[in-house]
mmCIF file of C-alpha atoms in Angstrom:
data_model
loop_
_atom_site.group_PDB
_atom_site.id
_atom_site.type_symbol
_atom_site.label_atom_id
_atom_site.label_comp_id
_atom_site.label_asym_id
_atom_site.label_seq_id
_atom_site.Cartn_x
_atom_site.Cartn_y
_atom_site.Cartn_z
ATOM 1 C CA LEU A 10 24.921 -32.338 -12.911
ATOM 2 C CA PRO A 11 21.863 -33.733 -11.886
ATOM 3 C CA GLN A 12 20.445 -33.006 -8.347
ATOM 4 C CA ASP A 13 20.470 -35.283 -5.191
ATOM 5 C CA PRO A 14 16.637 -35.377 -4.601
ATOM 6 C CA MET A 15 16.819 -37.296 -1.504
ATOM 7 C CA ASP A 16 16.853 -34.339 0.997
ATOM 8 C CA PHE A 17 12.892 -33.719 1.166
ATOM 9 C CA GLU A 18 12.896 -30.839 3.300
ATOM 10 C CA TRP A 19 15.287 -28.788 0.802
ATOM 11 C CA SER A 20 13.360 -29.812 -2.245
ATOM 12 C CA TYR A 21 10.190 -29.118 -0.684
ATOM 13 C CA TRP A 22 10.670 -25.696 0.431
ATOM 14 C CA ILE A 23 12.683 -24.512 -2.498
ATOM 15 C CA GLU A 24 9.849 -25.666 -4.708
ATOM 16 C CA TRP A 25 7.092 -23.816 -2.572
ATOM 17 C CA GLY A 26 9.345 -20.722 -2.275
ATOM 18 C CA ARG A 27 9.847 -20.384 -6.072
ATOM 19 C CA GLU A 28 5.884 -21.091 -6.797
ATOM 20 C CA ARG A 29 4.229 -18.943 -4.203
ATOM 21 C CA ILE A 30 5.894 -18.047 -0.999
ATOM 22 C CA LEU A 31 8.591 -16.023 -1.953
ATOM 23 C CA TRP A 32 6.037 -13.821 -3.683
ATOM 24 C CA LEU A 33 3.937 -13.776 -0.693
ATOM 25 C CA LEU A 34 6.980 -12.708 1.375
ATOM 26 C CA ALA A 35 7.442 -10.093 -1.033
ATOM 27 C CA GLY A 36 4.042 -8.671 -0.472
ATOM 28 C CA HIS A 37 4.442 -8.892 3.335
ATOM 29 C CA LEU A 38 7.721 -6.902 2.977
ATOM 30 C CA LEU A 39 5.692 -4.135 0.856
ATOM 31 C CA VAL A 40 2.806 -4.091 3.341
ATOM 32 C CA SER A 41 5.309 -3.459 6.097
ATOM 33 C CA GLN A 42 7.222 -0.807 4.818
ATOM 34 C CA VAL A 43 3.998 1.086 3.707
ATOM 35 C CA SER A 44 2.217 0.514 7.050
ATOM 36 C CA ARG A 45 5.712 1.718 8.794
ATOM 37 C CA LEU A 46 5.998 4.754 6.433
ATOM 38 C CA LEU A 47 2.341 5.870 6.805
ATOM 39 C CA VAL A 48 0.451 4.204 9.707
ATOM 40 C CA GLU A 49 2.894 2.867 12.233
ATOM 41 C CA LYS A 50 0.540 2.863 14.980
ATOM 42 C CA TYR A 51 -1.576 0.123 12.841
ATOM 43 C CA LYS A 52 1.106 -1.989 11.746
ATOM 44 C CA PRO A 53 0.487 -5.014 13.938
ATOM 45 C CA TRP A 54 -3.123 -5.096 12.221
ATOM 46 C CA CYS A 55 -2.062 -4.401 8.646
ATOM 47 C CA LEU A 56 0.347 -7.512 9.173
ATOM 48 C CA MET A 57 -2.364 -9.455 10.699
ATOM 49 C CA VAL A 58 -4.686 -8.791 7.769
ATOM 50 C CA TYR A 59 -1.815 -9.375 5.388
ATOM 51 C CA GLY A 60 -1.127 -12.783 7.264
ATOM 52 C CA MET A 61 -4.824 -13.981 6.984
ATOM 53 C CA ALA A 62 -5.193 -13.348 3.342
ATOM 54 C CA ALA A 63 -1.721 -14.962 2.512
ATOM 55 C CA CYS A 64 -2.962 -18.004 4.391
ATOM 56 C CA TRP A 65 -6.358 -18.090 2.806
ATOM 57 C CA LEU A 66 -4.708 -17.795 -0.472
ATOM 58 C CA LEU A 67 -2.146 -20.821 0.119
ATOM 59 C CA LEU A 68 -4.207 -23.091 2.345
ATOM 60 C CA GLY A 69 -7.686 -22.590 1.224
ATOM 61 C CA ILE A 70 -10.533 -21.443 3.071
ATOM 62 C CA LYS A 71 -10.749 -24.844 5.252
ATOM 63 C CA GLY A 72 -7.080 -24.944 6.010
ATOM 64 C CA PHE A 73 -7.451 -21.085 7.175
ATOM 65 C CA ALA A 74 -10.295 -22.203 9.411
ATOM 66 C CA VAL A 75 -8.409 -25.105 10.850
ATOM 67 C CA ILE A 76 -5.610 -22.547 12.166
ATOM 68 C CA LEU A 77 -8.100 -19.853 13.258
ATOM 69 C CA LEU A 78 -10.215 -22.742 15.101
ATOM 70 C CA HIS A 79 -6.869 -23.888 16.803
ATOM 71 C CA ALA A 80 -6.110 -20.288 17.906
ATOM 72 C CA THR A 81 -9.564 -19.650 19.404
ATOM 73 C CA ILE A 82 -9.483 -22.944 21.241
ATOM 74 C CA SER A 83 -6.097 -22.056 22.774
ATOM 75 C CA PHE A 84 -7.389 -18.460 23.767
ATOM 76 C CA ALA A 85 -10.502 -19.912 25.209
ATOM 77 C CA VAL A 86 -8.438 -22.540 27.582
ATOM 78 C CA ALA A 87 -5.994 -19.751 28.481
ATOM 79 C CA GLN A 88 -8.825 -17.879 30.042
ATOM 80 C CA PHE A 89 -8.847 -20.417 32.768
ATOM 81 C CA GLN A 90 -5.137 -19.311 33.498
ATOM 82 C CA LEU A 91 -3.828 -22.560 34.258
ATOM 83 C CA SER A 92 -0.492 -23.662 32.836
ATOM 84 C CA LEU A 93 -1.179 -27.316 32.985
ATOM 85 C CA LEU A 94 -4.579 -26.945 30.989
ATOM 86 C CA THR A 95 -2.908 -24.985 28.260
ATOM 87 C CA TRP A 96 -0.316 -27.704 27.848
ATOM 88 C CA LEU A 97 -2.990 -30.211 27.750
ATOM 89 C CA CYS A 98 -4.981 -28.372 25.202
ATOM 90 C CA SER A 99 -1.943 -27.933 23.165
ATOM 91 C CA LEU A 100 -0.998 -31.497 23.017
ATOM 92 C CA ILE A 101 -4.579 -32.690 22.320
ATOM 93 C CA LEU A 102 -4.673 -29.945 19.270
ATOM 94 C CA LEU A 103 -1.433 -31.446 18.014
ATOM 95 C CA SER A 104 -2.407 -35.003 18.628
ATOM 96 C CA THR A 105 -5.504 -34.337 16.138
ATOM 97 C CA LEU A 106 -2.777 -34.415 13.210
ATOM 98 C CA ARG A 107 -2.371 -38.041 13.572
ATOM 99 C CA ILE A 108 -6.060 -39.301 13.680
ATOM 100 C CA PRO A 109 -6.421 -41.240 10.403
ATOM 101 C CA ALA A 110 -9.979 -39.998 9.984
ATOM 102 C CA VAL A 111 -8.989 -36.273 10.385
ATOM 103 C CA GLU A 112 -5.949 -37.041 8.192
ATOM 104 C CA GLU A 113 -8.019 -38.452 5.452
ATOM 105 C CA THR A 114 -10.487 -35.428 5.708
ATOM 106 C CA LYS A 115 -7.767 -32.841 5.128
ATOM 107 C CA ARG A 116 -6.075 -34.914 2.485
ATOM 108 C CA LYS A 117 -9.202 -34.797 0.473
ATOM 109 C CA TRP A 118 -9.275 -30.606 0.851
ATOM 110 C CA TYR A 119 -6.194 -30.646 -1.687
ATOM 111 C CA ASP A 120 -5.202 -32.078 -5.098
ATOM 112 C CA THR A 121 -1.617 -32.908 -4.286
ATOM 113 C CA GLU A 122 0.333 -34.358 -0.951
ATOM 114 C CA ASN A 123 2.615 -31.249 -1.257
ATOM 115 C CA GLU A 124 -0.586 -29.130 -0.254
ATOM 116 C CA TYR A 125 -1.511 -31.163 2.303
ATOM 117 C CA TYR A 126 1.975 -31.357 4.063
ATOM 118 C CA LEU A 127 2.110 -27.558 3.843
ATOM 119 C CA LEU A 128 -1.030 -27.487 5.987
ATOM 120 C CA LEU A 129 0.525 -30.239 8.238
ATOM 121 C CA PHE A 130 3.769 -28.220 8.768
ATOM 122 C CA THR A 131 2.091 -25.135 9.155
ATOM 123 C CA VAL A 132 -0.512 -26.199 11.994
ATOM 124 C CA SER A 133 2.364 -27.689 13.770
ATOM 125 C CA VAL A 134 4.358 -24.402 14.072
ATOM 126 C CA ARG A 135 1.236 -22.536 14.853
ATOM 127 C CA CYS A 136 0.567 -24.980 17.793
ATOM 128 C CA LEU A 137 3.944 -23.659 19.245
ATOM 129 C CA PHE A 138 2.957 -20.145 18.841
ATOM 130 C CA CYS A 139 -0.634 -20.771 20.114
ATOM 131 C CA THR A 140 1.302 -22.360 23.501
ATOM 132 C CA SER A 141 3.667 -19.298 23.758
ATOM 133 C CA PHE A 142 0.601 -16.954 23.685
ATOM 134 C CA SER A 143 -1.443 -18.879 25.977
ATOM 135 C CA LEU A 144 1.168 -19.671 28.516
ATOM 136 C CA GLU A 145 1.989 -15.904 28.630
ATOM 137 C CA TYR A 146 -1.783 -15.166 29.409
ATOM 138 C CA CYS A 147 -1.385 -17.439 32.353
ATOM 139 C CA TRP A 148 1.482 -16.045 33.796
ATOM 140 C CA HIS A 149 0.598 -12.398 33.622
ATOM 141 C CA GLY A 150 -1.710 -10.404 36.018
ATOM 142 C CA PRO A 151 -4.723 -8.438 34.786
ATOM 143 C CA ALA A 152 -2.716 -4.865 34.916
ATOM 144 C CA GLN A 153 -0.492 -6.602 32.159
ATOM 145 C CA LYS A 154 -2.894 -8.136 29.859
ATOM 146 C CA SER A 155 -3.212 -5.179 27.507
ATOM 147 C CA SER A 156 -1.251 -6.772 24.872
ATOM 148 C CA HIS A 157 -2.807 -10.073 25.567
ATOM 149 C CA THR A 158 -6.145 -9.960 23.965
ATOM 150 C CA PHE A 159 -7.652 -11.992 21.017
ATOM 151 C CA PRO A 160 -6.457 -9.730 18.157
ATOM 152 C CA TRP A 161 -2.863 -9.466 19.511
ATOM 153 C CA MET A 162 -2.896 -13.545 19.434
ATOM 154 C CA LEU A 163 -4.056 -13.441 15.789
ATOM 155 C CA ALA A 164 -1.374 -10.822 14.977
ATOM 156 C CA TYR A 165 1.290 -13.382 16.474
ATOM 157 C CA VAL A 166 -0.392 -16.470 15.133
ATOM 158 C CA PHE A 167 -0.869 -15.189 11.401
ATOM 159 C CA TYR A 168 2.411 -13.005 11.178
ATOM 160 C CA TYR A 169 3.336 -14.344 7.998
ATOM 161 C CA PRO A 170 7.615 -14.398 8.125
ATOM 162 C CA THR A 171 7.464 -17.033 10.455
ATOM 163 C CA PHE A 172 4.046 -18.674 9.520
ATOM 164 C CA HIS A 173 5.040 -21.928 7.778
ATOM 165 C CA ASN A 174 8.479 -23.085 9.082
ATOM 166 C CA GLY A 175 9.462 -20.874 11.853
ATOM 167 C CA PRO A 176 11.584 -19.800 12.998
ATOM 168 C CA LEU A 177 10.066 -19.701 16.665
ATOM 169 C CA MET A 178 9.635 -16.402 18.557
ATOM 170 C CA ASN A 179 8.215 -15.839 21.907
ATOM 171 C CA PHE A 180 5.117 -14.100 22.376
ATOM 172 C CA ASP A 181 6.526 -11.527 25.059
ATOM 173 C CA GLU A 182 9.328 -10.649 22.918
ATOM 174 C CA PHE A 183 7.104 -10.316 19.559
ATOM 175 C CA SER A 184 4.330 -8.105 21.510
ATOM 176 C CA LYS A 185 7.180 -5.847 23.064
ATOM 177 C CA GLN A 186 9.235 -5.032 19.602
ATOM 178 C CA MET A 187 6.030 -4.847 17.730
ATOM 179 C CA ARG A 188 4.421 -2.390 20.060
ATOM 180 C CA ARG A 189 7.774 -0.310 20.032
ATOM 181 C CA GLN A 190 7.384 2.521 17.391
ATOM 182 C CA GLU A 191 10.563 3.702 15.887
ATOM 183 C CA ALA A 192 11.831 6.315 13.340
ATOM 184 C CA PHE A 193 11.416 4.950 9.760
ATOM 185 C CA ASN A 194 14.325 5.191 7.544
ATOM 186 C CA LEU A 195 14.005 4.057 4.010
ATOM 187 C CA LYS A 196 17.949 4.581 3.227
ATOM 188 C CA THR A 197 18.858 2.352 6.109
ATOM 189 C CA ASN A 198 16.094 -0.133 5.594
ATOM 190 C CA LEU A 199 17.067 -0.706 1.874
ATOM 191 C CA GLY A 200 20.703 -1.048 2.814
ATOM 192 C CA ILE A 201 19.695 -3.824 5.225
ATOM 193 C CA LEU A 202 17.672 -5.452 2.329
ATOM 194 C CA ILE A 203 20.151 -5.396 0.036
ATOM 195 C CA VAL A 204 22.908 -6.917 2.259
ATOM 196 C CA GLY A 205 20.602 -9.397 3.401
ATOM 197 C CA ILE A 206 19.548 -10.620 -0.078
ATOM 198 C CA ILE A 207 23.162 -10.771 -1.073
ATOM 199 C CA ARG A 208 24.169 -13.043 1.976
ATOM 200 C CA ILE A 209 21.050 -15.380 1.477
ATOM 201 C CA PHE A 210 21.711 -15.636 -2.453
ATOM 202 C CA PHE A 211 25.319 -16.734 -1.251
ATOM 203 C CA TRP A 212 24.157 -19.230 1.006
ATOM 204 C CA TRP A 213 21.487 -20.737 -1.213
ATOM 205 C CA CYS A 214 24.387 -21.066 -4.168
ATOM 206 C CA LEU A 215 26.506 -23.026 -1.605
ATOM 207 C CA ALA A 216 23.533 -25.321 -0.926
ATOM 208 C CA GLU A 217 22.749 -25.744 -4.452
ATOM 209 C CA LEU A 218 26.363 -26.797 -5.058
ATOM 210 C CA MET A 219 26.471 -29.116 -2.464
ATOM 211 C CA ILE A 220 22.980 -30.855 -3.655
ATOM 212 C CA HIS A 221 24.505 -31.000 -7.156
ATOM 213 C CA LEU A 222 27.944 -32.208 -6.497
ATOM 214 C CA MET A 223 28.208 -34.083 -3.077
ATOM 215 C CA TYR A 224 25.284 -36.488 -3.027
ATOM 216 C CA ILE A 225 25.424 -37.032 0.737
ATOM 217 C CA HIS A 226 21.723 -37.681 0.983
ATOM 218 C CA ALA A 227 21.839 -40.320 -1.702
ATOM 219 C CA LEU A 228 24.659 -41.910 -0.297
ATOM 220 C CA TYR A 229 22.992 -42.311 3.027
ATOM 221 C CA SER A 230 19.673 -43.864 1.418
ATOM 222 C CA SER A 231 21.864 -46.952 0.256
ATOM 223 C CA ALA A 232 23.393 -49.434 2.751
ATOM 224 C CA SER A 233 26.254 -50.822 0.294
ATOM 225 C CA PRO A 234 28.387 -47.873 -0.205
ATOM 226 C CA LEU A 235 28.230 -46.933 3.678
ATOM 227 C CA GLU A 236 29.311 -50.567 4.159
ATOM 228 C CA ALA A 237 32.115 -50.403 1.740
ATOM 229 C CA ALA A 238 33.093 -47.081 3.227
ATOM 230 C CA SER A 239 36.277 -46.561 5.648
ATOM 231 C CA TYR A 240 35.671 -44.963 8.941
ATOM 232 C CA TRP A 241 37.581 -41.856 7.650
ATOM 233 C CA ALA A 242 35.047 -41.817 4.805
ATOM 234 C CA LEU A 243 31.987 -42.243 7.165
ATOM 235 C CA GLY A 244 33.107 -39.279 9.143
ATOM 236 C CA GLY A 245 33.598 -37.100 6.221
ATOM 237 C CA LEU A 246 29.954 -37.994 5.108
ATOM 238 C CA ALA A 247 28.629 -37.369 8.629
ATOM 239 C CA LEU A 248 30.566 -33.956 8.733
ATOM 240 C CA ALA A 249 29.175 -33.319 5.318
ATOM 241 C CA GLN A 250 25.619 -34.095 6.269
ATOM 242 C CA VAL A 251 25.636 -31.509 9.226
ATOM 243 C CA LEU A 252 27.223 -29.001 7.379
ATOM 244 C CA PHE A 253 24.730 -29.179 4.594
ATOM 245 C CA PHE A 254 22.079 -29.036 7.272
ATOM 246 C CA TYR A 255 23.762 -25.634 8.648
ATOM 247 C CA VAL A 256 23.760 -23.981 5.303
ATOM 248 C CA LYS A 257 20.127 -25.143 4.561
ATOM 249 C CA TYR A 258 19.038 -23.569 7.686
ATOM 250 C CA LEU A 259 21.019 -20.630 6.839
ATOM 251 C CA VAL A 260 18.834 -19.964 3.962
ATOM 252 C CA LEU A 261 15.304 -21.322 5.545
ATOM 253 C CA TYR A 262 15.870 -19.054 8.532
ATOM 254 C CA GLY A 263 17.717 -16.309 7.187
ATOM 255 C CA VAL A 264 14.909 -15.204 4.750
ATOM 256 C CA PRO A 265 12.328 -14.603 7.416
ATOM 257 C CA ALA A 266 14.957 -13.255 9.892
ATOM 258 C CA LEU A 267 15.799 -10.719 7.222
ATOM 259 C CA LEU A 268 11.820 -9.723 6.974
ATOM 260 C CA LEU A 269 11.956 -9.527 10.779
ATOM 261 C CA GLN A 270 14.748 -6.957 10.523
ATOM 262 C CA MET A 271 12.599 -5.005 7.773
ATOM 263 C CA ASP A 272 9.631 -5.225 10.121
ATOM 264 C CA GLY A 273 11.807 -3.399 13.125
ATOM 265 C CA LEU A 274 12.055 -6.747 15.187
ATOM 266 C CA ARG A 275 15.237 -8.380 16.306
ATOM 267 C CA PRO A 276 15.295 -11.923 15.114
ATOM 268 C CA PRO A 277 16.467 -15.018 16.834
ATOM 269 C CA ALA A 278 19.998 -15.486 15.966
ATOM 270 C CA LEU A 279 20.935 -17.551 12.558
ATOM 271 C CA PRO A 280 22.526 -20.811 13.233
ATOM 272 C CA CYS A 281 26.025 -21.137 14.208
ATOM 273 C CA CYS A 282 28.464 -23.117 12.306
ATOM 274 C CA VAL A 283 28.541 -26.654 13.413
ATOM 275 C CA SER A 284 32.208 -26.923 12.787
ATOM 276 C CA LEU A 285 33.034 -24.378 15.603
ATOM 277 C CA MET A 286 31.174 -26.471 18.105
ATOM 278 C CA TYR A 287 32.707 -29.227 20.346
ATOM 279 C CA GLY A 288 29.885 -30.080 22.777
ATOM 280 C CA PHE A 289 26.255 -31.060 21.661
ATOM 281 C CA THR A 290 24.924 -28.667 24.407
ATOM 282 C CA LYS A 291 26.212 -25.724 22.585
ATOM 283 C CA MET A 292 24.751 -27.042 19.686
ATOM 284 C CA TRP A 293 21.492 -27.056 21.014
ATOM 285 C CA ARG A 294 21.431 -23.616 22.434
ATOM 286 C CA SER A 295 23.282 -21.953 19.328
ATOM 287 C CA PHE A 296 21.626 -23.785 16.300
ATOM 288 C CA ASP A 297 17.714 -23.048 16.971
ATOM 289 C CA VAL A 298 18.115 -20.181 19.060
ATOM 290 C CA GLY A 299 14.177 -19.513 18.680
ATOM 291 C CA LEU A 300 13.210 -22.860 19.917
ATOM 292 C CA HIS A 301 15.789 -23.016 22.689
ATOM 293 C CA ARG A 302 14.479 -19.664 24.066
ATOM 294 C CA PHE A 303 10.955 -21.243 23.914
ATOM 295 C CA LEU A 304 11.825 -24.078 25.796
ATOM 296 C CA VAL A 305 13.689 -22.186 28.329
ATOM 297 C CA ARG A 306 11.007 -19.669 28.608
#
């Protein structure tokens, strides 16, 4: 059956995943496991170098330079240790994405719109990571700043599993867990990887079935079938829409969460099933747990 093409986010990330991102994530996994086995002490720096190389390969030298420039500016502003100044800096950097002249310049760097959008999404998510690091720098005293250096900021900003689309992880959680050295057990890690891949493959198959059988997004894109539908049918369409959104993010967040586990980190919890929620406050707290923790922090 033909695929419903109207969910841009799913089509976009699946296409990029098949082309390059999954291969780069597999490379990250290899570098991570080798560094954990041989040079655990230098694991953050091995992963930082790999993340920078992957960014350069995927976004080009200009895209890499933009993200590095944002990180450098954020770090320089954080030296004043004023939270308000950090927020202003983050908002200004984010607002540059909407300046027409800057947009046109960035578009000219790439052959396709999809490549430009990848830069746009990545810079937006990196802005949140820069904000998290800068605020932690403002809040901690001199005695606690051993992990609040520019190299640690780059290790955090260029950590590849969360690079393009999240999930969001606060810097204080990332640095504490990354600095913690644990005994490496290849057999245990292999078991986690196999079970994780099976679960993600099942979720991906379920999402593809929904895309090929239900046509939820195609129905939403046209007013006439919605006007003709009964209230019960509209309620069913709304439920189908949020259920697909849930399954989609099990895949989109499940892959980086699995790699975080393989790196010895504790990822934010995956989205809770929307059918189990009866109030929107719970939806907000338990669907995107990383973003919720960021906002609370």
